[in-house]
Amino acid sequence: MTISGALSNALSGLNASSRTADVVSANLANVLTEGYAVRDISLASQPDGRGVSVVGITRHVDNALLGDRRLADSALAAAETRTNFAAQIERALGTPGDPGALSTNLATFEADLVTASTRPEESNRLQTVVQDATRLAESLNSISDEIEGLRSRADTDIARTVDSINTGLEQVSTLNIQITEALFNGRATAPLEDQRQQIIDGLSEFLPLRQLPRDHGAVALVTTGGALLLDGLPAKLEFEPSAIVAPHMTLENGLLSGIQINGNNVNIGGDRGPLAGGQLAALFDVRDTLAVEAQSGVDAVARDIVERFQQAGLDPSLAPGAPGLFTDAGATFDPANEVGLAGRIKLNTAVDPDQGGALFRLRDGLGATAPGPAGNGALLQSFSAVLGENRALSSDALGPTARSAAGQIATLVSQAAQDRLSEEQTLSFATTQASELRSLELADGVDSDAELQRLLLVEQAFSANARMLQTIDDMMQTLLGI
């Protein structure tokens, strides 16, 4: 071997050791960095036998595992959204027996009617009936307001999510271009690919995405439902948020916005739609299905209470068609206007002294113009009895089974608890799946022990090549000194 050949080998070895040390140190520095993929340097001997050359730096990613983990993250985000909604509905209805719960307020009102019927001449007992009847109506109002608020927040979150998706797609498109340019110019692309992976990871919580390889390091993005969101140019998602979301407003009647992709309407219903499976679909599910069903259940309970006291013959003092003890915002309830009734149910002002009414009408009839016999508790007894009657709901929200008023509320509360439990089971499965896949992904990440071992080998190689240079220098000095 010539001196020049030995020098070339040593210098190339030093360069390879230096580049390897850079890669190892970068791996160690990013051991806790989210989205960082471990790097490995590829070396090859020079064709002429004069040392070693750096072929390139390889970024190691298990694309199949990455894709599965993203789908699991998407399912987890959807499950969290639905579970949070179910828990809020159950909390709004309250736990039976707790102060302020819907069932507790009804039970208190029923007990007040029984107490007042035994001593109908005592105005304080009648006043208690008015107060607790008002509290019952207000609890239904509050639950309806909570559901309306949840729908409104879901609508706002949809708008925010759509903006985030559009921004993310544009960023991935830009990174595709930058990665392609870097490849053509011989620059490292790994940092850009890390950044792109992090952005796609964020997008995968909103939508279940599949990443498809394209030429020159670019990628395309498509949902598992078949919606192409990025292939060269990014798609544009459009959504029009609503200032308010009232109970009667739905996607079906055109009062709430759906999703458009590049100007085309997209079906967002069902489990197999183009955008089904992620947090975005779950938000639509909350706004257009889950909350609507919850509103229907509460409206059905409100209608049951109103119709029990509005039935003909219960209060002989009322004219035909007049509102009963509970009203639809002060008017007689029309069965065609059931939607949103829980938010409008009010106590008839005829019995409320604070609103120009009189307590004696609870005892003598809502249509009474003057007090009757003070000891007559028949109407109060009828009010109490009508709440205990088993009757089927006029609407289908809680099924056809005949129940008392308390039984209908118990069914509503039980249904909410079952829904919450079911969503929690789905969330538990999704959490476990996502956690396991992330653990598998992390196992393929930076192994600090292995990297430190590599660093020791790099140190040895660097030392050996440096010693070779020192030996060549000594030889040259000896030859020049002859």
XYZ file of N, CA and C in Angstrom, residues 151-163 236-245 250-251 254-261 263-266:
111
model
N -74.417 20.932 21.795
C -74.511 20.950 20.328
C -73.790 22.166 19.753
N -73.960 23.305 20.411
C -73.305 24.523 19.935
C -71.785 24.402 20.021
N -71.299 23.827 21.131
C -69.848 23.647 21.269
C -69.321 22.658 20.245
N -70.096 21.619 19.964
C -69.679 20.660 18.938
C -69.582 21.343 17.578
N -70.541 22.212 17.275
C -70.519 22.947 16.008
C -69.281 23.839 15.928
N -68.969 24.518 17.027
C -67.770 25.366 17.071
C -66.507 24.530 16.932
N -66.472 23.380 17.603
C -65.301 22.500 17.518
C -65.129 21.937 16.112
N -66.230 21.688 15.424
C -66.137 21.222 14.037
C -65.446 22.272 13.180
N -65.858 23.529 13.340
C -65.246 24.615 12.565
C -63.753 24.718 12.866
N -63.403 24.621 14.150
C -61.990 24.703 14.543
C -61.206 23.509 13.980
N -61.814 22.337 14.008
C -61.148 21.140 13.498
C -60.934 21.222 11.996
N -61.927 21.700 11.277
C -61.792 21.849 9.822
C -60.658 22.809 9.487
N -60.558 23.910 10.222
C -59.450 24.851 9.999
C -58.104 24.175 10.254
N -59.469 21.003 -0.024
C -59.981 22.108 0.789
C -61.302 21.684 1.412
N -61.328 21.605 2.751
C -62.560 21.285 3.463
C -63.272 22.576 3.831
N -64.605 22.574 3.686
C -65.390 23.773 3.967
C -66.515 23.435 4.936
N -66.733 24.337 5.887
C -67.795 24.182 6.882
C -68.235 25.562 7.326
N -69.543 25.739 7.474
C -70.091 27.026 7.889
C -70.656 26.903 9.298
N -69.959 27.436 10.308
C -70.469 27.325 11.682
C -71.736 28.143 11.872
N -72.543 27.727 12.835
C -73.793 28.422 13.134
C -73.626 29.258 14.393
N -74.204 30.451 14.374
C -74.112 31.334 15.545
C -74.831 30.730 16.744
N -75.956 30.077 16.502
C -76.693 29.370 17.554
C -77.095 28.002 17.018
N -77.318 27.068 17.920
C -77.810 25.746 17.535
C -79.031 25.455 18.402
N -81.279 21.136 12.419
C -80.590 19.889 12.107
C -79.906 20.001 10.753
N -79.049 19.037 10.496
C -78.411 18.954 9.180
C -79.435 18.588 8.116
N -81.458 21.420 6.763
C -80.649 22.454 6.121
C -80.291 23.633 6.995
N -80.641 23.587 8.282
C -80.348 24.717 9.163
C -78.956 24.637 9.782
N -78.288 23.489 9.619
C -76.907 23.332 10.080
C -76.045 22.870 8.912
N -74.793 23.252 8.959
C -73.885 22.982 7.846
C -73.312 21.569 7.908
N -73.069 21.019 6.719
C -72.309 19.784 6.594
C -70.894 20.108 6.138
N -70.222 19.125 5.563
C -68.839 19.284 5.099
C -68.804 19.223 3.578
N -67.995 20.083 3.010
C -67.691 20.020 1.582
C -66.196 19.818 1.404
N -65.828 18.985 0.430
C -64.427 18.795 0.056
C -64.271 19.263 -1.380
N -65.543 21.795 -2.686
C -66.829 22.257 -3.189
C -67.883 21.188 -3.330
N -67.567 19.930 -3.037
C -68.519 18.832 -3.181
C -69.013 18.385 -1.806
N -70.331 18.252 -1.677
C -70.903 17.797 -0.413
C -70.458 16.370 -0.109
N -70.173 16.119 1.157
C -69.700 14.804 1.589
C -70.681 14.238 2.597
